[in-house]
């Protein structure tokens, strides 16, 4: 008995030892974690309009072609030297880990679970490679490729069941070539050149030990999680008594033309006020300077001074290229010169509802027609501040978010413009022509959500306003809470700004469900041993999981599946917004073959002129065709 226990303990010890020996360990990236694109030795070049979040740099090589980057640019300095050292340390740490899985070189169509994976030859992905975290948010994937690596056009790497991009590490010995429209995740540490084709989407990092990096119109961002810092941005500025004002100039005329609609006070502390219709203003029109405008003007001076003094985290190097679907995260940004907002700028709080954005523009600001500032990831308009040193001119139908603090210059809003925030000028006229201005926060009003503000079609979120004596929502409700099922900017007017009506708004984004229909390609009457191709809509950004009788079919992750077994088939289709839809049931049956026997009535050997009767089974529902020497006998169908 004692020997048996000793043997059992030895086996358990070996199992534990084995699991510890072969367990994959995430390498420490150190300062390299701040970079999304980096080469220790090699040029880093951009072609086209890339959207990049994270630092970009080279320790030995030119960095060129980039527009505005949501990060810092580094070239041959102390930061890049430290990054090159940290990258080499991570490279060696990955190389020292013992592989346990040795898949085929064609990685597409496979599913990996957390492990150290090694391919001993050049490899590629055509279609989809799935990384399954098995429900463990700390699951680590180490993938070592001893050769070049490529991804075909529209190929993708998909994370499921809790897998995180920050916990995926690729060590590649050779050229990395990513074709148009591919989607990849993880930290790519490459001993060679990296080429990311047009439309590539990268959640992770592309870093080279020795080799150039070339990107062409890509969307790349450092991954979130795994100890990455929560971005708060600067401290929230105190807006003081400006909080009740939608439009305020400390010195200048304030004019409305057309049917401008205002939620909040309007006024000037020195100059005329004209054109505002009381029916279109939910708030007070301060037609002449008073104690309120004087106090707000004083607080505006303090607010400007504080915003102007903030040290910046990130300099956007090309103010004339501002927008163009770039994503900004909670930071203080600075642009040296006049800025032109073209198309769209996204402000993403990354799920932090308290995150603050400050954009310092040391020059004028113009926006194109239909330009948009879009808030996502929980960003609040009340936490967004723009400090502008020059004229602000909004193109028609611009949608703007945040508090505009303009120094020594005018603000001009045109037809169809919407400002969710405030327009404030230290010295300058303000003109609004059939625009909409709604103050957000700062006066005590607030809106909270019962769940995510970005959800799938068919779901909903409950919005609740802060305590007040009255409520009026943008869609007409007068209750404190409303249930929302559609996208849009929802605002509530409450009686909470020094006894006056004010408002708060919140943006809800509802993503459509994907299409999930099964089309069988092939014959409908199937016999045992046959197969039929089941296909659903194939589109970029969709992932698939086929089921038979409600059970997932292992490896069936493409838009089509060959059914060889009878059953009830469905496919679950998931889009990039993580919205899923399951198809109606497609029943597949396989019919058994009929029995084909011949019985003879009489002898089979007889004299010329005689005959013998041949009889098949007489079951109903069967059709028959007699043959002689392989040739059909005419009319012999009984």
CSV table of C-alpha atoms in Angstrom, one decimal, residues 16-319:
chain,number,residue,atom,x,y,z
A,16,UNK,CA,2.3,18.9,-12.2
A,17,UNK,CA,5.9,19.2,-13.2
A,18,UNK,CA,5.0,18.6,-16.8
A,19,UNK,CA,2.3,21.2,-16.8
A,20,UNK,CA,4.6,23.7,-15.3
A,21,UNK,CA,7.4,22.9,-17.7
A,22,UNK,CA,5.2,23.3,-20.8
A,23,UNK,CA,2.9,26.1,-19.7
A,24,UNK,CA,3.0,29.1,-21.9
A,25,UNK,CA,4.0,32.4,-20.3
A,26,UNK,CA,3.2,35.8,-21.6
A,27,UNK,CA,6.5,37.7,-22.1
A,28,UNK,CA,6.9,41.1,-20.6
A,29,UNK,CA,6.9,43.9,-23.2
A,30,UNK,CA,7.9,46.7,-20.9
A,31,UNK,CA,8.1,50.1,-22.7
A,32,UNK,CA,7.5,48.3,-26.0
A,33,UNK,CA,3.9,47.9,-25.0
A,34,UNK,CA,3.3,51.6,-25.8
A,35,UNK,CA,4.1,51.0,-29.5
A,36,UNK,CA,1.8,49.8,-32.1
A,37,UNK,CA,4.5,49.9,-34.9
A,38,UNK,CA,8.2,49.7,-34.1
A,39,UNK,CA,11.4,48.5,-35.7
A,40,UNK,CA,14.7,48.2,-33.8
A,41,UNK,CA,16.6,48.3,-37.1
A,42,UNK,CA,14.6,49.4,-40.2
A,43,UNK,CA,12.5,52.1,-41.6
A,44,UNK,CA,8.8,52.5,-40.7
A,45,UNK,CA,6.8,53.8,-43.6
A,46,UNK,CA,3.1,54.6,-44.2
A,47,UNK,CA,1.4,54.9,-47.5
A,48,UNK,CA,-2.2,56.1,-47.8
A,49,UNK,CA,-4.5,57.2,-44.9
A,50,UNK,CA,-3.8,55.0,-41.9
A,51,UNK,CA,-5.6,55.2,-38.6
A,52,UNK,CA,-3.1,54.4,-35.9
A,53,UNK,CA,-3.4,54.3,-32.1
A,54,UNK,CA,-0.2,53.8,-30.2
A,55,UNK,CA,3.4,55.0,-30.5
A,56,UNK,CA,5.2,54.7,-33.8
A,57,UNK,CA,9.0,54.6,-34.2
A,58,UNK,CA,12.3,53.1,-35.2
A,59,UNK,CA,15.6,52.9,-33.2
A,60,UNK,CA,17.6,52.9,-36.5
A,61,UNK,CA,15.7,53.9,-39.6
A,62,UNK,CA,13.5,56.7,-41.0
A,63,UNK,CA,9.9,57.1,-39.9
A,64,UNK,CA,7.9,58.7,-42.7
A,65,UNK,CA,4.5,59.1,-44.5
A,66,UNK,CA,2.3,59.1,-41.4
A,67,UNK,CA,-0.5,61.6,-40.9
A,68,UNK,CA,-2.0,62.3,-37.5
A,69,UNK,CA,-1.2,59.4,-35.1
A,70,UNK,CA,-3.0,58.9,-31.9
A,71,UNK,CA,0.4,58.4,-30.1
A,72,UNK,CA,3.9,59.7,-30.0
A,73,UNK,CA,6.4,59.5,-32.8
A,74,UNK,CA,9.9,58.4,-31.9
A,75,UNK,CA,13.0,58.1,-34.0
A,76,UNK,CA,16.5,57.2,-32.7
A,77,UNK,CA,16.1,58.5,-29.1
A,78,UNK,CA,16.3,57.2,-25.6
A,79,UNK,CA,12.7,55.8,-25.8
A,80,UNK,CA,13.4,53.8,-28.9
A,81,UNK,CA,16.7,52.4,-27.4
A,82,UNK,CA,14.8,51.2,-24.4
A,83,UNK,CA,12.1,49.8,-26.6
A,84,UNK,CA,14.6,47.9,-28.8
A,85,UNK,CA,16.1,46.3,-25.6
A,86,UNK,CA,12.6,45.4,-24.2
A,87,UNK,CA,11.6,43.9,-27.6
A,88,UNK,CA,14.7,41.8,-27.8
A,89,UNK,CA,14.1,40.5,-24.3
A,90,UNK,CA,10.5,39.5,-25.2
A,91,UNK,CA,11.8,37.8,-28.4
A,92,UNK,CA,14.3,35.7,-26.5
A,93,UNK,CA,11.6,34.9,-23.8
A,94,UNK,CA,9.2,33.5,-26.5
A,95,UNK,CA,12.0,31.6,-28.2
A,96,UNK,CA,12.9,29.8,-24.9
A,97,UNK,CA,9.4,28.3,-24.5
A,98,UNK,CA,8.9,24.7,-25.4
A,99,UNK,CA,6.2,24.0,-28.0
A,100,UNK,CA,3.5,21.4,-27.5
A,101,UNK,CA,1.5,21.7,-30.7
A,102,UNK,CA,2.9,21.3,-34.2
A,103,UNK,CA,0.1,22.2,-36.7
A,104,UNK,CA,0.2,22.1,-40.5
A,105,UNK,CA,1.7,25.2,-42.3
A,106,UNK,CA,-1.8,26.1,-43.7
A,107,UNK,CA,-3.2,27.7,-40.5
A,108,UNK,CA,-6.6,28.8,-42.0
A,109,UNK,CA,-9.6,26.7,-40.9
A,110,UNK,CA,-7.9,25.6,-37.7
A,111,UNK,CA,-8.8,26.3,-34.1
A,112,UNK,CA,-6.1,26.7,-31.5
A,113,UNK,CA,-6.5,26.6,-27.7
A,114,UNK,CA,-4.0,28.2,-25.3
A,115,UNK,CA,-0.6,26.6,-25.9
A,116,UNK,CA,2.9,27.0,-27.2
A,117,UNK,CA,2.5,26.3,-31.0
A,118,UNK,CA,5.3,25.9,-33.5
A,119,UNK,CA,5.4,25.6,-37.2
A,120,UNK,CA,8.8,24.6,-38.7
A,121,UNK,CA,8.3,26.1,-42.1
A,122,UNK,CA,6.8,29.1,-43.9
A,123,UNK,CA,3.1,29.3,-43.1
A,124,UNK,CA,0.0,31.2,-44.2
A,125,UNK,CA,-3.7,31.9,-43.4
A,126,UNK,CA,-6.3,31.6,-46.0
A,127,UNK,CA,-9.8,31.9,-44.5
A,128,UNK,CA,-10.0,32.0,-40.7
A,129,UNK,CA,-7.8,31.0,-37.9
A,130,UNK,CA,-9.7,30.8,-34.6
A,131,UNK,CA,-8.1,31.2,-31.1
A,132,UNK,CA,-10.3,29.8,-28.4
A,133,UNK,CA,-9.7,31.0,-24.9
A,134,UNK,CA,-11.8,28.3,-23.4
A,135,UNK,CA,-13.5,30.8,-21.1
A,136,UNK,CA,-10.2,31.8,-19.4
A,137,UNK,CA,-9.6,35.6,-19.7
A,138,UNK,CA,-5.9,35.0,-18.9
A,139,UNK,CA,-5.4,32.4,-21.6
A,140,UNK,CA,-2.0,32.9,-23.4
A,141,UNK,CA,-1.2,31.9,-27.0
A,142,UNK,CA,2.4,31.6,-28.1
A,143,UNK,CA,2.8,31.0,-31.8
A,144,UNK,CA,6.3,30.5,-33.2
A,145,UNK,CA,6.8,30.3,-37.0
A,146,UNK,CA,10.2,29.3,-38.2
A,147,UNK,CA,9.8,30.9,-41.6
A,148,UNK,CA,7.9,33.6,-43.5
A,149,UNK,CA,4.2,34.3,-42.8
A,150,UNK,CA,1.4,35.5,-45.0
A,151,UNK,CA,-2.3,36.2,-44.9
A,152,UNK,CA,-4.5,36.1,-47.9
A,153,UNK,CA,-6.9,38.9,-48.9
A,154,UNK,CA,-9.8,39.1,-46.3
A,155,UNK,CA,-8.2,36.4,-44.2
A,156,UNK,CA,-8.8,36.8,-40.5
A,157,UNK,CA,-7.7,35.7,-37.0
A,158,UNK,CA,-10.7,35.5,-34.7
A,159,UNK,CA,-10.8,35.4,-30.9
A,160,UNK,CA,-13.6,33.5,-29.1
A,161,UNK,CA,-14.5,32.4,-25.5
A,162,UNK,CA,-12.5,35.1,-23.7
A,163,UNK,CA,-9.3,35.1,-25.7
A,164,UNK,CA,-7.6,38.6,-25.7
A,165,UNK,CA,-5.4,40.1,-28.4
A,166,UNK,CA,-3.0,41.3,-25.7
A,167,UNK,CA,-2.3,37.7,-24.7
A,168,UNK,CA,-1.5,36.5,-28.2
A,169,UNK,CA,2.2,36.5,-29.2
A,170,UNK,CA,3.7,35.7,-32.6
A,171,UNK,CA,7.4,35.1,-33.0
A,172,UNK,CA,8.1,34.9,-36.8
A,173,UNK,CA,11.4,34.3,-38.5
A,174,UNK,CA,11.0,35.9,-41.9
A,175,UNK,CA,9.0,38.2,-44.1
A,176,UNK,CA,5.4,39.0,-42.9
A,177,UNK,CA,3.1,39.9,-45.8
A,178,UNK,CA,-0.6,40.7,-45.0
A,179,UNK,CA,-2.8,41.1,-48.0
A,180,UNK,CA,-5.7,43.6,-48.6
A,181,UNK,CA,-8.5,43.6,-46.0
A,182,UNK,CA,-7.0,41.0,-43.7
A,183,UNK,CA,-7.8,41.2,-40.0
A,184,UNK,CA,-5.1,40.1,-37.4
A,185,UNK,CA,-4.7,40.1,-33.7
A,186,UNK,CA,-1.8,39.8,-31.3
A,187,UNK,CA,1.7,41.0,-30.7
A,188,UNK,CA,3.8,40.2,-33.8
A,189,UNK,CA,7.5,40.1,-33.0
A,190,UNK,CA,9.2,39.5,-36.3
A,191,UNK,CA,12.8,38.9,-37.2
A,192,UNK,CA,12.3,40.3,-40.7
A,193,UNK,CA,10.3,42.8,-42.8
A,194,UNK,CA,6.6,43.5,-42.2
A,195,UNK,CA,4.2,44.6,-44.9
A,196,UNK,CA,0.6,45.4,-44.0
A,197,UNK,CA,-1.6,45.8,-47.1
A,198,UNK,CA,-4.4,48.2,-47.7
A,199,UNK,CA,-7.4,47.9,-45.4
A,200,UNK,CA,-5.5,45.7,-42.9
A,201,UNK,CA,-7.0,45.8,-39.4
A,202,UNK,CA,-4.6,45.1,-36.5
A,203,UNK,CA,-5.5,44.8,-32.9
A,204,UNK,CA,-2.1,44.4,-31.3
A,205,UNK,CA,1.4,45.4,-32.3
A,206,UNK,CA,3.7,44.9,-35.3
A,207,UNK,CA,7.3,45.0,-34.2
A,208,UNK,CA,10.5,44.0,-36.0
A,209,UNK,CA,13.8,43.0,-34.5
A,210,UNK,CA,15.6,43.6,-37.9
A,211,UNK,CA,13.5,44.7,-40.8
A,212,UNK,CA,11.5,47.6,-42.3
A,213,UNK,CA,7.8,48.0,-41.6
A,214,UNK,CA,5.5,49.3,-44.4
A,215,UNK,CA,1.7,49.9,-43.8
A,216,UNK,CA,-0.8,51.1,-46.4
A,217,UNK,CA,-4.1,52.6,-45.2
A,218,UNK,CA,-4.4,50.4,-42.2
A,219,UNK,CA,-6.3,50.6,-39.0
A,220,UNK,CA,-4.0,49.6,-36.1
A,221,UNK,CA,-4.3,50.0,-32.4
A,222,UNK,CA,-2.6,48.6,-29.3
A,223,UNK,CA,-4.7,46.0,-27.5
A,224,UNK,CA,-6.7,46.7,-24.3
A,225,UNK,CA,-6.3,44.7,-21.2
A,226,UNK,CA,-3.5,42.5,-19.7
A,227,UNK,CA,-2.5,45.4,-17.3
A,228,UNK,CA,-2.6,48.2,-19.9
A,229,UNK,CA,-3.3,51.5,-18.1
A,230,UNK,CA,-6.8,52.9,-17.8
A,231,UNK,CA,-6.8,56.2,-19.7
A,232,UNK,CA,-8.4,58.9,-17.7
A,233,UNK,CA,-7.1,61.9,-19.6
A,234,UNK,CA,-6.5,65.2,-17.7
A,235,UNK,CA,-8.5,66.3,-14.7
A,236,UNK,CA,-12.0,67.5,-15.4
A,237,UNK,CA,-11.9,71.3,-15.7
A,238,UNK,CA,-14.2,73.3,-13.5
A,239,UNK,CA,-16.5,75.2,-15.8
A,240,UNK,CA,-18.1,77.2,-13.0
A,241,UNK,CA,-21.0,79.4,-13.9
A,242,UNK,CA,-20.5,78.8,-17.7
A,243,UNK,CA,-22.3,75.5,-17.1
A,244,UNK,CA,-25.7,77.0,-17.6
A,245,UNK,CA,-24.8,78.7,-20.9
A,246,UNK,CA,-25.2,77.1,-24.3
A,247,UNK,CA,-23.8,80.2,-26.0
A,248,UNK,CA,-21.8,82.9,-24.2
A,249,UNK,CA,-19.3,85.6,-25.2
A,250,UNK,CA,-17.6,87.7,-22.7
A,251,UNK,CA,-17.1,90.5,-25.2
A,252,UNK,CA,-19.0,90.5,-28.5
A,253,UNK,CA,-22.3,90.4,-30.3
A,254,UNK,CA,-24.6,87.3,-30.0
A,255,UNK,CA,-26.8,86.8,-33.0
A,256,UNK,CA,-29.4,84.2,-34.1
A,257,UNK,CA,-30.8,83.9,-37.6
A,258,UNK,CA,-33.3,81.4,-38.9
A,259,UNK,CA,-34.8,78.9,-36.5
A,260,UNK,CA,-31.9,78.4,-34.1
A,261,UNK,CA,-32.9,76.1,-31.2
A,262,UNK,CA,-31.2,76.3,-27.8
A,263,UNK,CA,-31.2,74.3,-24.6
A,264,UNK,CA,-29.5,76.4,-22.0
A,265,UNK,CA,-28.9,80.1,-21.4
A,266,UNK,CA,-27.6,82.5,-24.1
A,267,UNK,CA,-25.9,85.9,-23.4
A,268,UNK,CA,-23.0,88.3,-23.7
A,269,UNK,CA,-21.3,90.3,-21.0
A,270,UNK,CA,-20.5,93.2,-23.5
A,271,UNK,CA,-22.4,93.5,-26.7
A,272,UNK,CA,-25.9,93.2,-28.2
A,273,UNK,CA,-28.1,90.0,-28.3
A,274,UNK,CA,-30.5,89.6,-31.2
A,275,UNK,CA,-32.6,87.2,-33.2
A,276,UNK,CA,-33.3,84.6,-30.5
A,277,UNK,CA,-36.9,83.5,-30.3
A,278,UNK,CA,-38.1,82.7,-26.7
A,279,UNK,CA,-40.2,79.7,-27.9
A,280,UNK,CA,-37.0,78.2,-29.3
A,281,UNK,CA,-34.8,78.7,-26.2
A,282,UNK,CA,-35.2,76.4,-23.2
A,283,UNK,CA,-33.3,78.7,-20.8
A,284,UNK,CA,-32.8,82.4,-20.3
A,285,UNK,CA,-32.0,84.9,-23.0
A,286,UNK,CA,-29.7,87.5,-21.3
A,287,UNK,CA,-30.5,90.3,-23.7
A,288,UNK,CA,-28.4,92.7,-21.6
A,289,UNK,CA,-25.4,92.1,-19.4
A,290,UNK,CA,-26.2,91.2,-15.8
A,291,UNK,CA,-24.8,89.5,-12.8
A,292,UNK,CA,-25.2,86.1,-14.4
A,293,UNK,CA,-23.2,87.0,-17.5
A,294,UNK,CA,-20.6,88.8,-15.5
A,295,UNK,CA,-20.0,85.7,-13.3
A,296,UNK,CA,-20.0,83.4,-16.3
A,297,UNK,CA,-17.5,85.6,-18.1
A,298,UNK,CA,-15.2,85.6,-15.2
A,299,UNK,CA,-15.3,81.8,-14.9
A,300,UNK,CA,-14.8,81.6,-18.7
A,301,UNK,CA,-11.5,83.4,-18.3
A,302,UNK,CA,-10.4,80.9,-15.6
A,303,UNK,CA,-11.5,78.0,-17.7
A,304,UNK,CA,-9.5,79.3,-20.7
A,305,UNK,CA,-6.4,79.8,-18.6
A,306,UNK,CA,-6.6,76.3,-17.2
A,307,UNK,CA,-7.1,74.6,-20.6
A,308,UNK,CA,-4.3,76.7,-22.2
A,309,UNK,CA,-1.9,75.7,-19.4
A,310,UNK,CA,-2.4,72.0,-19.7
A,311,UNK,CA,0.7,70.1,-20.9
A,312,UNK,CA,-0.1,68.0,-23.9
A,313,UNK,CA,0.3,64.2,-24.1
A,314,UNK,CA,0.1,63.9,-27.9
A,315,UNK,CA,0.8,66.3,-30.7
A,316,UNK,CA,-1.2,65.9,-33.8
A,317,UNK,CA,1.3,66.9,-36.4
A,318,UNK,CA,-1.0,67.6,-39.3
A,319,UNK,CA,-3.9,69.9,-38.2
